[in-house]
mmCIF file of C-alpha atoms in Angstrom:
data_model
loop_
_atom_site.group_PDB
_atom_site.id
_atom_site.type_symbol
_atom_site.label_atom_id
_atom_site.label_comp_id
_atom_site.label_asym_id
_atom_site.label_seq_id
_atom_site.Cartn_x
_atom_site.Cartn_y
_atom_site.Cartn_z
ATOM 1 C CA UNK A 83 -150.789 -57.240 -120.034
ATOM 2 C CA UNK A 84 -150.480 -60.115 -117.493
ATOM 3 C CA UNK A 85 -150.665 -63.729 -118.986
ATOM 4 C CA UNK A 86 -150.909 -66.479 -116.682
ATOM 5 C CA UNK A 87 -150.253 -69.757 -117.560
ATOM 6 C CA UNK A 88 -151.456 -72.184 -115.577
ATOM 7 C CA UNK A 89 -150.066 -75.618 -115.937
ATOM 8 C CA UNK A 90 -146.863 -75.270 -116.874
ATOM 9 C CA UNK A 91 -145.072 -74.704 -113.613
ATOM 10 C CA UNK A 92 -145.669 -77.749 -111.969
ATOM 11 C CA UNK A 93 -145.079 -80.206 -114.926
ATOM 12 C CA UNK A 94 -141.172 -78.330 -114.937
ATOM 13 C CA UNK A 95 -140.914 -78.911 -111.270
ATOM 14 C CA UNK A 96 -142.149 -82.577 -111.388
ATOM 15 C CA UNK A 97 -139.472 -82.857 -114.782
ATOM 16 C CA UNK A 98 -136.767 -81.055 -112.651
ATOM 17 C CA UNK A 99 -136.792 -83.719 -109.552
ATOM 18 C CA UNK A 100 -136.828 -86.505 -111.641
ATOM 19 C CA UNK A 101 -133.602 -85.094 -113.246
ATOM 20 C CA UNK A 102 -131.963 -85.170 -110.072
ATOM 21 C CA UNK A 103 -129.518 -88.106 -109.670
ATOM 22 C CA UNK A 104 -130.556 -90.589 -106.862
ATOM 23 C CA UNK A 105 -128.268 -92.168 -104.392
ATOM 24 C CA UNK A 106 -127.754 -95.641 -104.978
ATOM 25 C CA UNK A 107 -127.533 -97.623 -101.788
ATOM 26 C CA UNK A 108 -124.481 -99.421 -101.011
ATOM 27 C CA UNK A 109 -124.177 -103.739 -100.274
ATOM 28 C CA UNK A 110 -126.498 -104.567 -97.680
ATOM 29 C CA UNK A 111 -123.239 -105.977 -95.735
ATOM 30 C CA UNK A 112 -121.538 -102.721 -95.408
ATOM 31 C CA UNK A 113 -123.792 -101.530 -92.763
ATOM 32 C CA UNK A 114 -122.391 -105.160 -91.024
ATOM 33 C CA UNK A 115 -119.037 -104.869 -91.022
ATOM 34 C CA UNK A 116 -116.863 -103.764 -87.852
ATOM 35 C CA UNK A 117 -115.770 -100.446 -89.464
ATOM 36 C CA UNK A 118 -117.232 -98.496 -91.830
ATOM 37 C CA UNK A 119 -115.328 -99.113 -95.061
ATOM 38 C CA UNK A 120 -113.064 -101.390 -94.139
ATOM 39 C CA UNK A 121 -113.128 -104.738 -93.510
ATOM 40 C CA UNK A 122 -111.057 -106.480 -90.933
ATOM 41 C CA UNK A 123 -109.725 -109.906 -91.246
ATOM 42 C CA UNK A 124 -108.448 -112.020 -88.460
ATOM 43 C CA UNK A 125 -105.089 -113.900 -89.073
ATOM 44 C CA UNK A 126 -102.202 -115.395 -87.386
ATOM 45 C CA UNK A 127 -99.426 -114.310 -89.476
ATOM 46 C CA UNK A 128 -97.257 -117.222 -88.366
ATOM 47 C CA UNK A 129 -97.929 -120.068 -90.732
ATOM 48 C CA UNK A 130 -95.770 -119.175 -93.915
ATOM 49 C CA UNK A 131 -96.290 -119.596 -97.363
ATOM 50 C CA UNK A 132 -99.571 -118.416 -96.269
ATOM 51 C CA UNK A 133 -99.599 -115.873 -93.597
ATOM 52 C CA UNK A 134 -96.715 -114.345 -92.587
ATOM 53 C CA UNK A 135 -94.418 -111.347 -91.669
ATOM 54 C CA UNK A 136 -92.038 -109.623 -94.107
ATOM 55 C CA UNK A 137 -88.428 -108.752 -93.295
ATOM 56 C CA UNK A 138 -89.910 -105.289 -92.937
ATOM 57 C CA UNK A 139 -92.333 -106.271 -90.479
ATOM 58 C CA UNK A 140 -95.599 -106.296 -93.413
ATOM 59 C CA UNK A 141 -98.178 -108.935 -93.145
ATOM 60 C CA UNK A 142 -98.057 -110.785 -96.198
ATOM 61 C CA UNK A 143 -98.588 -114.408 -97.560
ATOM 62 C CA UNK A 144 -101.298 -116.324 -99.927
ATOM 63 C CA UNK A 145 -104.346 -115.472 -98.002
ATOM 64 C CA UNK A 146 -103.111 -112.044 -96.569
ATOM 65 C CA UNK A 147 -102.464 -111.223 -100.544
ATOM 66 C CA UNK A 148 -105.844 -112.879 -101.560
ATOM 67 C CA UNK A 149 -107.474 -111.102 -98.847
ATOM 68 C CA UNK A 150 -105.876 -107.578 -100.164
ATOM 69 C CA UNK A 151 -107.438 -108.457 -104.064
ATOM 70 C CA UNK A 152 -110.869 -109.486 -102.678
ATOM 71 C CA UNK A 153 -111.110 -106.477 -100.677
ATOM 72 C CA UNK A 154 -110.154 -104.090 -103.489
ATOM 73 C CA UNK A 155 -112.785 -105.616 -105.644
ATOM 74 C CA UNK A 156 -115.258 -104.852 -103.031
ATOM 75 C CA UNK A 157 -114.082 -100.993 -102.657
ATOM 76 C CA UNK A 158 -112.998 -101.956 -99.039
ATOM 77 C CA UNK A 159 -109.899 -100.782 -97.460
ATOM 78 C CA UNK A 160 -108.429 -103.623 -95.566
ATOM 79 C CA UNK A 161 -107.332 -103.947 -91.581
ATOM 80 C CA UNK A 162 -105.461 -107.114 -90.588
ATOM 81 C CA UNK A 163 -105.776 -108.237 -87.042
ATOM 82 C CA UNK A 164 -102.989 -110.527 -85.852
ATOM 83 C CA UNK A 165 -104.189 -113.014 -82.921
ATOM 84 C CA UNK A 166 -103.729 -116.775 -81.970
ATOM 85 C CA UNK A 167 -105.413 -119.386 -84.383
ATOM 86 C CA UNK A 168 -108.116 -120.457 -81.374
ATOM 87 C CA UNK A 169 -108.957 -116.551 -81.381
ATOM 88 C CA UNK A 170 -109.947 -115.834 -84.465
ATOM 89 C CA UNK A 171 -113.539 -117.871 -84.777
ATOM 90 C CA UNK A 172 -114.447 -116.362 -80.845
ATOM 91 C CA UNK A 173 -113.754 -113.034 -82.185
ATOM 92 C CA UNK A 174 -115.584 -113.432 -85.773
ATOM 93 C CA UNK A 175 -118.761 -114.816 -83.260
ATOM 94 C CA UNK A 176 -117.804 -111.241 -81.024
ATOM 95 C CA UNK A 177 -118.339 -109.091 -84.184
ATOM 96 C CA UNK A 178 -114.734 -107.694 -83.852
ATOM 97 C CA UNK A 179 -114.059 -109.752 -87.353
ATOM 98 C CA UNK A 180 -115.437 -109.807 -90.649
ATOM 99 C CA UNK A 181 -113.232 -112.564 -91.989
ATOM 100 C CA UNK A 182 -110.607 -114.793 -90.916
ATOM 101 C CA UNK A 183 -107.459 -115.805 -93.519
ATOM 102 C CA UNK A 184 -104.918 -118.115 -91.649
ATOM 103 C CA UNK A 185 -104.657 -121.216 -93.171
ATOM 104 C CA UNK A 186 -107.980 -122.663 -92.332
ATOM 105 C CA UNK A 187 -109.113 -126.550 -93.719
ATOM 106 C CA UNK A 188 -112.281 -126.545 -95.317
ATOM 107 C CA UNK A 189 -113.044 -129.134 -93.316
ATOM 108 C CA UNK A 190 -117.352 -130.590 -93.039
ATOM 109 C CA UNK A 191 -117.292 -130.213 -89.331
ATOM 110 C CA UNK A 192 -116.654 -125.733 -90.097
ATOM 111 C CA UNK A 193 -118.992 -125.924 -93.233
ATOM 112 C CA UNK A 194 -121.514 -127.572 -90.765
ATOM 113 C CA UNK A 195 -120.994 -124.916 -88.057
ATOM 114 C CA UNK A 196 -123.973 -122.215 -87.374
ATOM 115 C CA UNK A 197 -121.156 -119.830 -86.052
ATOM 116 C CA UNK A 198 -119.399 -119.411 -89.655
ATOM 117 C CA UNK A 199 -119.343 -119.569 -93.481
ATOM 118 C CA UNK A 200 -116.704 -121.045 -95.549
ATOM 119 C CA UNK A 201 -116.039 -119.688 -98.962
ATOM 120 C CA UNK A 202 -115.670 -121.912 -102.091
ATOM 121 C CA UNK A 203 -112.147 -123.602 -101.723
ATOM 122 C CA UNK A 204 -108.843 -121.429 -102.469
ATOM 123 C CA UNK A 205 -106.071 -124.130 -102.674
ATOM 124 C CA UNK A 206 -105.663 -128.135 -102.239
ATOM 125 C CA UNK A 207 -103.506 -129.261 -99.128
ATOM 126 C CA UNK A 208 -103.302 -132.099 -96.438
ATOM 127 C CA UNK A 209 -102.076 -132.721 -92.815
ATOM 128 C CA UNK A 210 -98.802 -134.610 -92.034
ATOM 129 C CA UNK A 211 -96.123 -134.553 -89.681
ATOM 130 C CA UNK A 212 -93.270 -132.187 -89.209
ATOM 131 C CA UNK A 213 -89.903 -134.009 -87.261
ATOM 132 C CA UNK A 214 -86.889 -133.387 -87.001
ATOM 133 C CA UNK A 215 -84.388 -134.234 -89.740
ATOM 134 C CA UNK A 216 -82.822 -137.951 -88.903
ATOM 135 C CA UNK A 217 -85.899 -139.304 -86.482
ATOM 136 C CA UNK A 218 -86.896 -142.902 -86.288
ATOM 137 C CA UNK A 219 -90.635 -141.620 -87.398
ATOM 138 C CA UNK A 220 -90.589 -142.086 -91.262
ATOM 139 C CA UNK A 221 -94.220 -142.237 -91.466
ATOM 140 C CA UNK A 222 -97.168 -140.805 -90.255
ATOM 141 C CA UNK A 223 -98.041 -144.085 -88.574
ATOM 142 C CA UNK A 224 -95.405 -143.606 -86.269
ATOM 143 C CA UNK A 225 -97.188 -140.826 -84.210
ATOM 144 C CA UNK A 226 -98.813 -143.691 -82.303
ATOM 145 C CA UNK A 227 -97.210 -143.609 -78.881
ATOM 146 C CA UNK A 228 -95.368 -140.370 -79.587
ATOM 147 C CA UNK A 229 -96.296 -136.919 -78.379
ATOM 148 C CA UNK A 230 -97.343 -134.619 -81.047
ATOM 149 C CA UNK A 231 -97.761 -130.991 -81.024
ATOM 150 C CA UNK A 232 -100.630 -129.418 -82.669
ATOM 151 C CA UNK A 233 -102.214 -125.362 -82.688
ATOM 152 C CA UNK A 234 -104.761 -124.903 -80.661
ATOM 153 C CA UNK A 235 -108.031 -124.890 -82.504
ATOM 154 C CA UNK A 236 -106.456 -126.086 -85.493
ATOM 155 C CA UNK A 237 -107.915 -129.259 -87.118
ATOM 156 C CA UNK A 238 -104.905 -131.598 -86.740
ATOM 157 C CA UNK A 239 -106.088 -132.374 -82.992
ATOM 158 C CA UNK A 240 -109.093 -133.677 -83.837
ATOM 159 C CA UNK A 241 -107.258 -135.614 -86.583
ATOM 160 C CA UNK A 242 -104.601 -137.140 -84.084
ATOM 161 C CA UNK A 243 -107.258 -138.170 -81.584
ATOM 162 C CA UNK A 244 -109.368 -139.727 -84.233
ATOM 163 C CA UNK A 245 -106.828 -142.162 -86.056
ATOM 164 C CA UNK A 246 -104.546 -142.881 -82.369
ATOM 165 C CA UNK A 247 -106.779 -142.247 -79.599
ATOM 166 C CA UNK A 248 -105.330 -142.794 -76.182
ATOM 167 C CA UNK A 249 -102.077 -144.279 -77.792
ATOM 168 C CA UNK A 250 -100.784 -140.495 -78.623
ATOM 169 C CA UNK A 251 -99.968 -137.780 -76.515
ATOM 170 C CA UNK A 252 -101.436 -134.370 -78.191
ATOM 171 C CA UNK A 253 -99.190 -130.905 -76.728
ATOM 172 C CA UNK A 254 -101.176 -128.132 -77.932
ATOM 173 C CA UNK A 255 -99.647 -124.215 -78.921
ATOM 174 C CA UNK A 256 -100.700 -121.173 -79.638
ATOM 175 C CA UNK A 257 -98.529 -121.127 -82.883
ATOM 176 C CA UNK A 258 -96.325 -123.035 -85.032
ATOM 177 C CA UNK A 259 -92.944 -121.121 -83.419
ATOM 178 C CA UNK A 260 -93.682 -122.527 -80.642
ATOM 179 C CA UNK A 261 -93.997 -125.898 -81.514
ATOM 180 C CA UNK A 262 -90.800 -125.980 -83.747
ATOM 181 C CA UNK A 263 -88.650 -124.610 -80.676
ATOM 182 C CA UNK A 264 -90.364 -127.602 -78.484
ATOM 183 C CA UNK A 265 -89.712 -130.083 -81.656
ATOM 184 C CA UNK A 266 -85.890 -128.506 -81.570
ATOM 185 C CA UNK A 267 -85.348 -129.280 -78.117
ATOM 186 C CA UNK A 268 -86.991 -132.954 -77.858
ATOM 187 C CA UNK A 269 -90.008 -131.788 -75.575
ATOM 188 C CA UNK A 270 -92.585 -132.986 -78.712
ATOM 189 C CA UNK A 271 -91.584 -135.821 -81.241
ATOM 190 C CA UNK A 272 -93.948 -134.224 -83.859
ATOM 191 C CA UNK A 273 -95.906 -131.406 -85.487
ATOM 192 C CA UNK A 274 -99.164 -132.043 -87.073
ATOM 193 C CA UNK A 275 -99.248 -129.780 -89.571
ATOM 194 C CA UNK A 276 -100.498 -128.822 -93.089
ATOM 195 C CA UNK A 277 -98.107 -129.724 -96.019
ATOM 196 C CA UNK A 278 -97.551 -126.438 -97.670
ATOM 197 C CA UNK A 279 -97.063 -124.868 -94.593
ATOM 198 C CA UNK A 280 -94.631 -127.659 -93.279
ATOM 199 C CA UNK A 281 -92.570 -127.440 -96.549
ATOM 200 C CA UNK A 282 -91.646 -124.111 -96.301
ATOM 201 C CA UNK A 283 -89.993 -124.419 -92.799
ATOM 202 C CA UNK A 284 -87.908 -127.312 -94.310
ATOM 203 C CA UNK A 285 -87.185 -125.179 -97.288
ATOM 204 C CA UNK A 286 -85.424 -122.140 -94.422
ATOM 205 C CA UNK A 287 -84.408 -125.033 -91.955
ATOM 206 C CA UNK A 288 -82.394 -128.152 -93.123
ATOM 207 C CA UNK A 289 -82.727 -129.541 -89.606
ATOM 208 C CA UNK A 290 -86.582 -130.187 -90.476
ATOM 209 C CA UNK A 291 -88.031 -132.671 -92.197
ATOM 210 C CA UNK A 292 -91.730 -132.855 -93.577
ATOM 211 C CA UNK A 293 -93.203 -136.519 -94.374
ATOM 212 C CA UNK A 294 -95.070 -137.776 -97.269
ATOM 213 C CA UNK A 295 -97.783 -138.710 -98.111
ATOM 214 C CA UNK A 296 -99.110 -137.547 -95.310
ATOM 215 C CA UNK A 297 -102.828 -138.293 -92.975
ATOM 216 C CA UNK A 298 -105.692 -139.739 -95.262
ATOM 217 C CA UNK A 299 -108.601 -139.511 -93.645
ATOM 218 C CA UNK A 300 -112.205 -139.240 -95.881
ATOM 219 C CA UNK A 301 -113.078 -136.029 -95.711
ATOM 220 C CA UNK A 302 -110.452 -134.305 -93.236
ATOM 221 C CA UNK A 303 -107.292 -135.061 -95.544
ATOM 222 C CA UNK A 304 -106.627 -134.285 -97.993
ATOM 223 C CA UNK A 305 -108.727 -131.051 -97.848
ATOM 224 C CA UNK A 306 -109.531 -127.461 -99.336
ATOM 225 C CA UNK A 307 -108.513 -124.126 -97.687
ATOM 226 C CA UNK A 308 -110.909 -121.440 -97.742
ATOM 227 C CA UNK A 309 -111.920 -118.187 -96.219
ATOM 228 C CA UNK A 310 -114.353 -117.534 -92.990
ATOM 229 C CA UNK A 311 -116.959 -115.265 -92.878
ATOM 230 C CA UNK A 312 -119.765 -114.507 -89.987
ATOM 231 C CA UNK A 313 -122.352 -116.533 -89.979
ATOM 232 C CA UNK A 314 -124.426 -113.296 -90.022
ATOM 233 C CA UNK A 315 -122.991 -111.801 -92.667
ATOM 234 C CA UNK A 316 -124.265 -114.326 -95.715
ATOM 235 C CA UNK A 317 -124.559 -111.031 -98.446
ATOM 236 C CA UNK A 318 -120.384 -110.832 -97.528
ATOM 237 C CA UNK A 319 -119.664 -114.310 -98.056
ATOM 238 C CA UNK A 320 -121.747 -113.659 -101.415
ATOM 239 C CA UNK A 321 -119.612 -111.199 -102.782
ATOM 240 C CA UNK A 322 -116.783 -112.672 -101.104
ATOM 241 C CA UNK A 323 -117.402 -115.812 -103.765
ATOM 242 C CA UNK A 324 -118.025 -113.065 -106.418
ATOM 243 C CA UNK A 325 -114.866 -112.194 -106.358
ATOM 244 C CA UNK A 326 -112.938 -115.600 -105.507
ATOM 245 C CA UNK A 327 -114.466 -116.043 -108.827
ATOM 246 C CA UNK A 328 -113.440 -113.199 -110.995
ATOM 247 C CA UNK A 329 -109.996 -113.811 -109.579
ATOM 248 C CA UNK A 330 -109.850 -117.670 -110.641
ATOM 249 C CA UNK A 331 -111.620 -116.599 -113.921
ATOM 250 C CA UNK A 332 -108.694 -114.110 -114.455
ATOM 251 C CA UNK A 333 -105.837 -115.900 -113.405
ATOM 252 C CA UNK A 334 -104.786 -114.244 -110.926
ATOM 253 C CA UNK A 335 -105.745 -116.371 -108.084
ATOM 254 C CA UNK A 336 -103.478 -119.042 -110.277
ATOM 255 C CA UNK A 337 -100.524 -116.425 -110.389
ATOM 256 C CA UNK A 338 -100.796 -115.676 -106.583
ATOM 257 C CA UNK A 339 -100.438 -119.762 -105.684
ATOM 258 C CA UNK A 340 -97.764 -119.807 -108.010
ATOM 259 C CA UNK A 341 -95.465 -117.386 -106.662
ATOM 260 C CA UNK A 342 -96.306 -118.524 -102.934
ATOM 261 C CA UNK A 343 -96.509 -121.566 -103.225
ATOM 262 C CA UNK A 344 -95.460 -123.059 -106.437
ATOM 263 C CA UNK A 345 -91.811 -124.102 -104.732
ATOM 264 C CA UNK A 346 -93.635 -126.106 -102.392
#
């Protein structure tokens, strides 16, 4: 005899789709980011303690470092992009970046910008002057009248024209190389520069000198270093924050300034 059960079919079919597992969707800024997977930082890798090259020719440095621990917290594989300073917020705008790490002040005029976010602040810093070993400038008052070399698109040229005005000449670079071998050879009398930064050129090159205390100016100096991230991208700077968090919280963020920058 045939028995038919009616019922009892479709109550295991509904039971055996619920079992199935669903697909959890992924951070609503991976879908943002320049390459799938991956997210690719802008940074100049020519302003040491905190981004610079290796003997062996690797990217490495505070932020590159910090950059590599955010990015595994995230599951994201990590692509560094080395440009000029000025290039790096045109090409965040241009989508080619997700993030820039290169040193960059945490300054209002950036957190006030509708091109970019800043992150919460990494580590504490200031601008001074970088001379040569021996000059007659002892002080950072003694940039008036001087020329004075500063990286394009850095925020020691707006610095310089605020406090001197007309009575300093500003010589802008594309890098801090550059202006050293112009300090060297008496085309600039000074470097702005950051301290930490500064201090580890005079640490590899007695010939430099690095002035304290250095600029004081409300707001502008002494200052924070943070991260950028696109101003279209505010879930990123989220979990970017997350995880500046989780590594402060940890101590590692502590152990990283220690070891690259703790001599300065």
């Amino acid at each position: 005899m045939n028995l038919r059960m009616p019922g009892f079919a479709v109550p295991f079919m509904l039971c055996a789709f619920a079992a199935a597992p669903a697909h959890a969707a992924g951070p609503s800024y991976a879908e943002k980011l320049a390459t799938s997977g991956t997210i690719t930082i802008a940074t100049t890798g020519n302003a040491p303690p905190m981004t610079t090259v290796s003997t062996d020719g690797k990217l490495t440095g505070f932020d590159v470092e910090l950059c590599r621990r955010i990015a595994e917290g995230l599951e994201l594989k990590t692509e560094f992009v080395r440009v000029d300073f000025s290039a790096t917020i045109p090409g965040l705008k241009a989508g080619r970046f997700d993030m820039i790490c290169s040193a960059t002040a945490r300054t209002p005029q950036r957190l006030a910008s509708p091109d970019l976010y800043m992150t919460e602040p990494t580590i504490e810093n200031f601008s001074t002057l970088l001379v040569k070993a021996g000059t007659t400038i002892t002080t950072v008052a003694d940039a008036k009248g001087k020329t004075v070399g500063a990286v394009r698109g850095g925020q020691e040229n707006k610095l310089l024209a605020d406090i001197f005005g007309s009575d300093i000449t500003i010589t802008t670079y594309p890098g801090i190389a550059e202006e050293i071998l112009d300090l060297k050879n008496g085309r600039i009398d000074a470097i702005a520069i950051n301290y930490v930064t500064a201090s580890q050129h005079v640490k590899e090159d007695a010939a430099l000198k690095v002035l304290k205390p250095g600029f004081t100016v409300d707001g502008v100096s002494p200052y924070t270093h943070a991260l950028i991230v696109s101003r279209s991208q505010p879930e990123l700077l989220e979990a970017v924050n997350t995880e500046l968090k989780r590594l402060k919280d940890s101590g590692e963020l502590a152990a990283l300034e220690k070891e690259w920058i703790g001599g300065n």
